[in-house]
XYZ file of C-alpha atoms in Angstrom:
641
model
C 64.279 76.859 133.026
C 65.022 79.809 130.034
C 68.314 80.173 130.876
C 68.700 76.891 131.702
C 67.996 75.797 127.837
C 69.802 78.728 126.576
C 72.730 77.352 128.356
C 72.040 73.997 126.262
C 72.059 75.725 122.713
C 74.884 76.820 123.367
C 76.777 74.321 123.999
C 75.645 72.657 121.234
C 78.386 73.004 118.772
C 81.267 71.988 121.102
C 82.717 68.868 121.231
C 83.048 66.625 123.790
C 84.121 67.266 127.484
C 87.772 67.237 127.374
C 88.358 64.248 129.842
C 86.607 62.480 126.877
C 88.548 63.895 123.948
C 90.980 61.836 121.734
C 94.456 63.181 120.922
C 92.983 64.174 117.105
C 89.929 66.003 118.747
C 92.470 67.543 120.937
C 94.960 68.271 118.066
C 91.423 69.769 116.352
C 90.682 71.927 118.751
C 93.611 73.752 119.021
C 94.289 74.386 115.093
C 90.710 75.932 115.303
C 91.823 78.409 117.712
C 95.132 78.876 115.960
C 92.849 79.535 113.173
C 90.658 82.463 114.797
C 93.229 84.226 116.395
C 94.572 84.376 112.460
C 91.330 85.972 111.368
C 91.154 88.389 114.446
C 94.542 89.756 114.593
C 95.140 90.351 110.718
C 91.896 90.320 109.165
C 89.368 91.205 112.341
C 87.166 88.943 111.920
C 85.457 88.334 115.611
C 83.799 84.502 116.086
C 81.366 83.286 118.731
C 81.078 80.594 120.636
C 77.802 80.227 120.338
C 75.565 78.444 118.021
C 74.349 81.187 114.431
C 73.472 80.514 111.277
C 76.663 82.052 109.994
C 80.537 80.716 110.008
C 83.726 81.641 108.679
C 85.184 79.197 107.277
C 88.850 79.389 107.350
C 91.345 77.748 104.529
C 88.165 78.132 102.326
C 88.742 80.985 100.003
C 89.314 82.447 96.713
C 93.022 83.063 98.141
C 93.796 79.524 98.308
C 92.261 77.749 95.864
C 89.001 76.999 96.656
C 86.090 77.832 93.807
C 82.232 78.629 94.932
C 80.997 75.265 92.909
C 83.743 73.272 95.676
C 82.636 75.390 98.261
C 78.869 74.998 97.788
C 79.089 71.048 97.504
C 80.719 71.070 100.710
C 78.256 72.860 102.145
C 74.762 72.262 100.739
C 74.172 68.607 102.163
C 73.828 70.431 105.473
C 70.766 72.462 104.546
C 69.355 75.279 102.905
C 72.581 77.891 102.318
C 71.200 81.489 102.013
C 74.549 83.119 101.063
C 78.190 82.388 100.996
C 80.396 85.682 100.670
C 84.038 84.880 99.312
C 86.091 87.483 99.563
C 88.503 88.037 96.771
C 92.282 86.872 97.111
C 91.255 86.222 100.950
C 91.690 82.468 102.277
C 88.416 82.285 104.258
C 84.390 82.845 103.278
C 81.487 83.361 104.685
C 78.601 81.125 104.809
C 74.516 81.950 106.110
C 72.819 78.885 106.600
C 68.739 79.188 106.948
C 69.000 77.620 109.990
C 70.985 77.422 112.923
C 70.600 73.904 112.829
C 71.905 73.487 109.491
C 74.989 75.669 110.291
C 75.927 73.168 113.803
C 75.467 70.019 111.350
C 77.978 71.879 109.101
C 80.349 72.799 111.701
C 80.493 69.220 113.239
C 80.888 67.707 110.364
C 83.454 69.887 108.015
C 85.390 71.367 110.155
C 88.535 70.091 110.576
C 87.971 67.752 107.223
C 90.228 68.239 104.191
C 89.043 68.776 100.436
C 91.008 68.977 97.613
C 92.487 72.056 96.237
C 91.430 73.211 92.300
C 95.138 72.739 91.935
C 95.710 69.306 92.363
C 99.040 69.019 93.894
C 97.785 70.037 97.434
C 94.705 69.050 100.253
C 92.674 71.538 101.793
C 91.674 71.470 105.716
C 88.554 73.576 106.821
C 88.390 75.199 110.203
C 84.645 76.277 111.048
C 83.610 78.901 113.281
C 80.399 81.066 113.768
C 80.111 84.411 113.563
C 77.173 86.763 114.836
C 76.442 88.057 111.106
C 78.263 88.313 107.846
C 78.136 91.871 106.255
C 77.470 92.159 102.464
C 78.900 95.020 100.941
C 77.201 95.738 97.420
C 79.475 96.719 95.241
C 79.154 97.693 91.358
C 82.128 97.069 88.816
C 84.273 99.781 88.372
C 84.602 101.768 84.982
C 86.978 100.636 82.631
C 90.100 103.222 82.735
C 89.324 106.374 80.366
C 90.314 105.449 76.770
C 90.213 101.265 77.149
C 87.535 99.245 75.080
C 86.881 95.023 74.646
C 85.965 94.508 71.112
C 84.247 90.807 71.887
C 84.344 88.886 68.705
C 86.585 90.458 66.706
C 88.158 87.438 64.690
C 85.959 83.502 64.280
C 86.924 80.548 65.723
C 87.765 79.690 62.392
C 89.933 82.397 61.859
C 91.501 81.978 65.746
C 92.190 78.552 64.145
C 94.830 80.335 61.042
C 96.404 82.624 63.190
C 97.557 80.114 65.727
C 98.351 77.736 62.829
C 100.485 80.366 60.470
C 103.072 81.221 63.444
C 106.314 79.199 63.351
C 107.672 79.193 66.598
C 111.124 77.415 65.208
C 112.084 79.927 63.033
C 115.206 80.458 63.968
C 115.700 84.170 63.348
C 119.212 85.641 65.000
C 118.106 89.312 65.315
C 115.669 88.379 68.108
C 115.996 87.176 71.623
C 114.343 84.930 73.526
C 112.545 84.844 76.623
C 113.653 82.244 78.909
C 109.746 81.104 80.213
C 108.175 81.449 77.098
C 107.722 81.643 73.497
C 107.935 85.246 71.881
C 108.262 86.520 68.123
C 108.959 89.645 66.896
C 107.613 91.285 63.720
C 109.290 94.932 62.012
C 111.191 96.017 65.444
C 111.807 93.680 68.834
C 109.971 94.591 71.642
C 112.452 95.090 74.455
C 111.018 94.196 77.483
C 113.982 95.936 79.352
C 112.507 99.626 78.632
C 109.221 98.811 77.198
C 110.565 100.249 73.742
C 112.129 99.357 70.478
C 115.790 100.232 68.830
C 114.454 102.151 65.724
C 117.135 102.115 64.346
C 117.266 98.513 63.764
C 114.072 96.967 61.876
C 113.553 93.452 61.558
C 113.500 91.899 57.970
C 110.364 91.363 56.782
C 107.734 93.544 58.453
C 104.179 92.122 59.467
C 103.139 88.672 58.375
C 100.526 89.234 55.715
C 98.469 86.806 57.792
C 97.815 89.315 60.021
C 96.343 91.680 57.235
C 92.661 90.236 57.209
C 92.874 91.151 60.944
C 94.306 94.886 61.102
C 92.116 96.239 58.205
C 89.130 95.456 59.522
C 90.823 97.304 62.845
C 90.929 100.296 60.713
C 87.784 100.272 58.627
C 85.650 99.834 62.434
C 88.662 103.501 63.151
C 89.709 100.914 66.317
C 93.222 102.189 65.030
C 93.749 105.134 62.818
C 97.374 104.297 61.137
C 98.451 100.603 60.077
C 100.420 99.172 62.956
C 104.510 98.642 62.256
C 105.407 96.215 64.957
C 104.306 93.047 66.457
C 104.897 90.890 68.957
C 103.570 87.438 69.729
C 104.035 86.024 73.117
C 102.595 82.359 74.217
C 101.105 82.111 77.760
C 100.943 78.969 79.683
C 98.977 79.063 82.428
C 100.869 80.875 85.596
C 102.608 83.067 83.663
C 102.342 86.650 83.204
C 104.146 89.912 83.006
C 104.976 92.617 85.428
C 102.962 96.014 85.677
C 104.105 98.373 83.335
C 103.058 101.295 80.698
C 104.888 101.383 76.444
C 107.684 104.215 76.649
C 105.602 107.181 75.283
C 108.095 108.514 72.464
C 108.416 104.899 71.541
C 105.025 103.769 69.838
C 102.057 105.949 68.963
C 98.400 106.587 70.754
C 96.440 102.955 70.209
C 98.290 99.730 70.871
C 95.788 96.784 70.619
C 96.229 93.218 71.534
C 94.262 90.234 70.412
C 94.140 87.672 72.742
C 93.546 83.804 71.252
C 93.254 80.645 72.723
C 91.957 81.318 76.316
C 90.361 84.596 78.628
C 92.454 86.038 80.691
C 92.340 88.964 83.861
C 94.467 91.401 82.801
C 94.883 93.944 85.667
C 95.213 97.979 85.265
C 96.564 100.094 87.728
C 96.538 103.881 87.926
C 99.279 105.947 89.538
C 97.017 106.781 92.769
C 96.533 103.148 93.674
C 93.591 102.107 92.204
C 93.485 98.480 90.516
C 90.920 97.705 87.826
C 90.635 94.337 87.078
C 89.747 93.549 83.156
C 88.395 90.179 82.178
C 89.659 90.246 78.576
C 87.448 87.359 76.696
C 89.469 84.610 74.352
C 89.226 86.306 70.322
C 88.597 89.893 71.410
C 90.588 92.311 71.062
C 91.873 95.368 73.747
C 91.982 99.087 72.773
C 94.312 100.958 74.754
C 94.157 104.578 73.805
C 94.332 108.192 75.514
C 94.300 107.722 79.355
C 94.262 103.915 79.755
C 97.602 103.947 77.140
C 98.976 106.723 78.362
C 99.010 107.146 82.292
C 97.740 103.365 83.984
C 99.833 100.294 83.784
C 98.610 97.473 82.668
C 100.146 93.523 83.681
C 99.151 89.701 84.204
C 99.857 88.590 87.665
C 101.430 84.947 86.973
C 98.901 82.226 88.761
C 97.021 79.385 87.646
C 93.746 80.726 88.369
C 92.088 84.030 87.991
C 88.936 85.683 89.863
C 85.926 85.932 88.202
C 82.124 86.570 88.541
C 79.772 83.454 88.527
C 77.592 85.453 86.157
C 77.687 83.731 83.090
C 76.168 86.586 81.165
C 79.446 88.947 82.232
C 81.854 87.514 79.299
C 83.856 90.830 79.455
C 84.877 94.108 81.185
C 86.112 94.486 84.941
C 84.961 92.199 87.670
C 83.180 93.190 90.445
C 84.263 93.818 94.009
C 80.804 91.970 94.361
C 81.607 88.909 97.234
C 78.475 86.920 96.048
C 79.964 86.802 92.627
C 83.153 85.410 92.316
C 84.809 82.383 91.779
C 87.710 80.844 90.227
C 88.699 80.537 86.828
C 91.369 77.803 85.167
C 93.710 79.536 82.895
C 94.721 78.171 79.620
C 97.168 78.790 77.319
C 97.082 81.923 75.241
C 98.182 83.853 72.721
C 98.149 87.630 72.064
C 99.144 89.466 69.137
C 99.869 93.334 70.542
C 99.994 95.375 67.494
C 102.221 99.098 67.914
C 102.483 101.881 65.341
C 105.779 103.333 65.876
C 106.342 107.216 66.714
C 108.031 109.325 64.652
C 108.875 112.316 66.835
C 108.511 112.966 70.334
C 105.381 112.438 72.429
C 102.885 115.454 73.448
C 100.339 113.715 75.329
C 98.153 115.653 77.797
C 100.088 113.470 80.798
C 103.819 115.001 81.147
C 104.366 113.932 84.497
C 104.612 110.279 83.391
C 105.847 110.985 79.352
C 109.738 110.604 78.637
C 109.549 113.218 76.072
C 108.161 115.801 78.127
C 109.809 115.468 80.949
C 113.234 115.969 78.775
C 112.262 119.415 78.619
C 110.602 120.062 82.871
C 113.508 119.887 85.133
C 112.134 120.909 88.039
C 113.468 122.144 91.678
C 112.257 120.680 94.965
C 111.238 123.236 97.297
C 114.499 125.307 98.830
C 114.319 124.431 103.058
C 115.903 127.693 103.584
C 113.037 129.756 102.249
C 110.565 128.482 104.705
C 110.743 128.236 108.726
C 109.544 124.681 110.200
C 105.840 125.775 110.833
C 105.706 126.843 107.255
C 107.177 123.292 105.750
C 105.050 121.363 107.400
C 101.899 123.848 107.055
C 102.768 123.614 102.911
C 103.844 120.165 102.983
C 101.801 118.123 105.220
C 98.743 119.995 106.598
C 97.383 121.694 103.085
C 98.578 118.086 101.281
C 96.267 115.619 103.661
C 93.642 118.460 104.115
C 93.676 118.130 100.332
C 93.652 114.581 99.408
C 91.705 113.151 102.818
C 89.155 111.461 101.055
C 91.003 109.526 98.759
C 93.918 109.130 101.302
C 91.394 107.783 103.616
C 89.859 105.192 101.015
C 93.804 103.496 101.332
C 93.948 103.583 104.807
C 90.973 100.963 106.217
C 92.833 97.866 107.227
C 94.591 98.003 110.811
C 98.120 96.708 111.049
C 98.472 94.086 113.268
C 100.629 94.833 115.736
C 98.821 98.079 116.519
C 95.439 96.037 117.149
C 97.673 94.061 119.226
C 98.457 96.633 121.774
C 94.874 98.106 121.663
C 93.473 94.196 122.309
C 96.063 94.278 125.415
C 94.553 96.940 126.991
C 92.477 96.091 130.450
C 88.956 96.876 129.326
C 87.745 100.109 130.330
C 90.619 102.314 129.179
C 90.474 105.384 128.345
C 93.023 105.878 125.259
C 93.707 108.528 122.985
C 94.693 108.411 119.530
C 96.968 111.458 118.381
C 96.397 112.062 114.769
C 94.212 109.378 114.372
C 93.482 110.132 110.151
C 90.012 108.383 109.605
C 90.002 107.056 112.742
C 90.885 102.981 111.455
C 92.049 102.147 115.511
C 89.278 103.958 117.515
C 86.903 101.261 116.304
C 89.215 98.082 116.976
C 88.147 97.005 120.444
C 85.241 98.012 121.678
C 85.641 97.847 125.902
C 88.357 100.708 125.114
C 87.062 104.089 125.424
C 88.799 106.042 122.597
C 89.458 109.402 121.153
C 91.361 110.720 118.269
C 92.811 114.414 116.741
C 93.856 115.052 113.794
C 95.359 118.555 112.546
C 92.863 117.555 109.109
C 89.713 118.828 109.696
C 88.170 116.992 106.773
C 89.660 113.509 107.987
C 88.110 114.256 111.566
C 84.654 114.766 109.644
C 85.520 111.120 107.952
C 85.608 110.350 111.995
C 82.850 111.851 112.887
C 80.762 109.893 109.764
C 81.571 106.899 111.397
C 80.639 108.232 114.360
C 83.915 108.311 116.209
C 84.733 110.565 118.737
C 87.210 113.003 117.198
C 88.829 116.828 117.616
C 91.132 118.818 115.222
C 93.728 119.806 116.599
C 97.466 120.244 116.210
C 100.062 117.276 117.705
C 101.150 119.637 119.814
C 98.964 121.293 121.907
C 96.145 118.902 122.539
C 93.259 120.107 124.063
C 92.941 116.797 126.574
C 93.171 117.142 130.265
C 96.814 116.308 131.669
C 97.182 112.821 132.797
C 94.049 112.049 132.063
C 94.729 108.954 129.928
C 95.536 105.033 129.914
C 96.983 105.110 126.710
C 98.093 106.794 124.068
C 98.937 105.659 119.996
C 100.784 108.091 117.408
C 100.441 105.957 114.252
C 102.712 107.648 111.632
C 102.451 111.160 112.451
C 105.776 112.354 114.551
C 107.790 111.380 111.275
C 106.305 114.457 110.214
C 107.617 116.842 111.939
C 110.517 118.873 110.466
C 112.447 119.360 113.408
C 114.196 117.191 116.087
C 113.086 119.601 118.975
C 109.176 119.764 117.347
C 109.478 115.978 117.587
C 110.795 115.553 120.761
C 107.889 118.513 121.327
C 104.972 115.993 120.175
C 106.373 112.996 122.678
C 106.116 115.306 125.266
C 103.208 116.073 124.586
C 101.798 112.426 124.670
C 103.717 111.905 128.132
C 101.435 114.793 129.411
C 98.455 113.073 128.588
C 99.524 109.683 130.400
C 98.360 109.057 133.405
C 101.329 107.693 135.716
C 101.973 103.776 134.491
C 100.256 104.454 131.007
C 101.976 103.823 127.589
C 101.841 105.002 124.431
C 103.139 103.241 121.745
C 104.894 105.502 118.979
C 105.120 104.309 115.248
C 107.033 106.210 112.581
C 108.358 105.231 108.785
C 111.776 104.091 108.865
C 114.753 104.891 106.914
C 115.838 101.056 107.172
C 113.001 99.621 104.829
C 115.218 96.642 104.659
C 116.277 94.978 108.223
C 117.213 91.570 109.249
C 117.110 90.665 105.778
C 113.577 91.126 105.313
C 112.039 93.173 103.118
C 109.521 95.964 103.789
C 105.567 95.758 102.124
C 106.789 99.140 100.869
C 109.840 97.640 99.224
C 108.178 94.094 97.549
C 105.218 96.388 95.804
C 108.083 97.368 93.618
C 107.791 100.328 91.352
C 106.043 100.867 88.450
C 107.603 102.833 85.380
C 105.729 106.150 85.565
C 106.939 106.308 89.380
C 110.851 105.911 88.296
C 110.005 108.697 85.582
C 108.564 110.950 87.913
C 111.160 111.256 90.378
C 114.454 114.260 90.650
C 117.813 112.676 91.159
C 118.323 110.843 94.693
C 119.872 112.898 96.885
C 123.301 110.503 97.986
C 124.548 113.172 100.930
C 124.414 112.475 104.790
C 121.289 113.789 106.528
C 121.788 117.127 107.478
C 118.736 119.185 108.514
C 120.245 122.341 107.027
C 120.467 120.794 103.892
C 119.385 123.223 100.942
C 116.646 121.552 99.362
C 114.784 118.331 99.994
C 114.900 115.632 97.543
C 111.919 113.855 95.555
C 111.454 110.245 96.815
C 110.844 107.548 94.007
C 108.582 105.316 95.364
C 108.570 101.779 96.603
C 113.057 101.974 96.639
C 115.316 102.408 99.409
C 115.834 105.935 101.284
C 118.908 108.154 100.704
C 118.035 110.678 102.693
C 116.123 111.227 106.136
C 114.795 114.469 105.096
C 112.784 114.439 101.260
C 109.673 115.298 99.839
C 107.323 111.739 99.240
C 104.839 111.998 95.984
C 101.189 111.408 96.481
C 98.799 110.669 93.711
C 95.321 112.004 93.782
C 92.496 110.437 92.639
C 90.103 112.033 90.896
C 86.399 112.271 93.334
C 84.359 109.180 90.516
C 87.081 107.265 91.673
C 87.312 106.771 95.112
C 85.523 103.445 96.645
C 82.053 103.798 97.056
C 81.999 102.816 100.622
C 84.494 105.738 101.470
C 83.741 109.032 102.636
C 84.113 112.073 100.319
C 83.586 114.516 102.655
C 86.246 116.909 101.223
C 84.890 118.622 99.144
C 88.127 120.932 97.784
C 89.319 117.646 96.499
C 86.164 117.750 94.009
C 88.107 120.498 91.979
C 91.350 119.336 91.969
C 92.277 118.067 88.992
C 92.915 114.087 88.611
C 95.917 113.103 88.502
C 97.301 115.773 90.522
C 100.656 115.423 91.948
C 101.167 116.073 95.792
C 104.601 115.668 97.642
C 104.332 115.061 101.694
C 107.441 115.820 103.968
C 109.095 112.760 105.820
C 111.866 113.075 108.267
C 112.879 109.309 108.562
C 114.165 107.759 111.389
C 117.021 105.571 111.908
C 117.977 102.482 113.857
C 117.420 103.694 117.524
C 116.525 107.379 116.985
C 113.416 107.205 118.120
C 114.356 105.753 121.467
C 117.299 107.801 121.582
C 113.995 110.748 121.415
C 112.180 109.260 124.249
C 114.605 108.865 126.470
C 115.246 112.841 126.608
C 111.980 112.977 128.424
C 112.401 112.918 131.783
C 110.035 110.217 133.892
C 109.948 108.054 130.650
C 110.499 104.526 130.245
C 110.925 102.741 127.196
C 109.466 99.106 127.444
C 109.666 98.128 123.990
C 111.153 98.851 120.769
C 111.083 96.617 117.401
C 110.753 97.062 113.324
C 107.655 96.601 111.772
C 106.926 96.752 108.127
C 109.575 99.540 107.672
C 108.539 101.502 111.197
C 110.248 102.150 114.031
C 108.148 101.117 116.972
C 108.199 101.822 120.319
C 105.883 101.237 124.020
C 106.567 103.843 126.348
C 105.424 104.010 130.207
C 105.368 106.891 132.278
C 107.038 106.555 135.265
């Protein structure tokens, strides 16, 4: 009877039997199934058929315009809500009720229902599914970039009104170029948006407007600026407008750059060259002061959108936006007017960040390493093995989302399959399918240590000499590994090693970086993310000559651009140890002794179309089952005959 009772409970949220389903109910079930599949494939979220206290709400997320209060209003009528988790920029959320009965009621009533978007132009259909539990990671707000400060209420509401009323947008000034999508005025010098610079030989008549004098004197008196600015740009931003990430040119302006925000609050994104992104809430009537590292090293920009993700807590009006998913909601943007003050630099910049300084780059000409000076093993040791050993914890913190098509391959394998991940890194694929027996290996001891901390089976070894018994694996994966070998012979040997590990009939999935980052008119995510100004400065000239393995030197690639050479060095900007995400491992002790902002270069051989298949077919007994292009990678599935 107990089993029968459990069966009744498991069927409780199910809709009527298939014979009794209406056309609309069948349509809803198909859409619910599609939503579940998308959540599993792209987010790794597993749903369950039995009722529980927790539900995932597909389409009900901050990423598609649903606010916290709006969702709570829909969920609360069905019972006490214990928690509502809304991950930033994701189109789903998680709700946990006080009882399974409340969750069942919500599932039965809400799934398939429309709610209005915060953006009134569209409606959103919610699809609910049960999940076993919701993991909530408590995270503190990230620290402000060094040298960045925000001064609240630097002007009063009355002073704000005076400043806004004194802007004469209609004044004709033939010396200034207008922007197509927003209103802008320049004083002192025209700020050029094409190069984030000014023409020092072409000052504008009139200097800075007198109505700014009280504010500037206040900034000098409070020590927020050292010198009186001589350049001002006023921008008016409507909701949905933004500015691309940029660094104001070092040689053009002195240290402090200050920006006054009037009319509305805004979230401004600051980004370090290592990829760290810090969203900063800039309140209405506040002054943003950028100096030192935040001015010279971090890009700043505003994402073009009509809503910002902010914290629910009314106590926090300023500072960085927490990643705590139980505290986030949406805030509608208003019309914002910014006054950005700068001081023109007379000489060259001598800041502490020479790698991103245009003044100091002119004086430094770096010679790329000579291939002829290093044997293949030495080249890989210096520009692959040593690099990954040093950057292990930072590298791991950026590798947390499994690629969907790799997940598909692992999920397609029969339960109980024995699988080897050769070059497993931090082990992000080892736990994808819990019905497989997976073991990993990597050349980096520090990455293998991270696997151990995550309770994964992994060992240290070279991909050309794997210490596992030949013919003992049902499948192998080699994701972003073989492109680090510096000769064709060594790349072929790596594929042969995979072949030896497989049982007869076993399959291996191989991913390598592609020369063709734009394929069939689709740009890879690598290209879509674009390059930041500091990346443009860092690089050596590109190599325009065709690929030759005997080429005398390796070009240093410009990040986020198309490849011009097959053999090259790709920069990695090391994040300081205290900036690594709180939930990531920091087992790479050597990293703590490395200076923040260090730049490493990793060797890559990027593959042309057809090159990987050709290499695989050189291995006797291998059949190429499938080949494809996936987000800037060439990929093959091979089978051992």
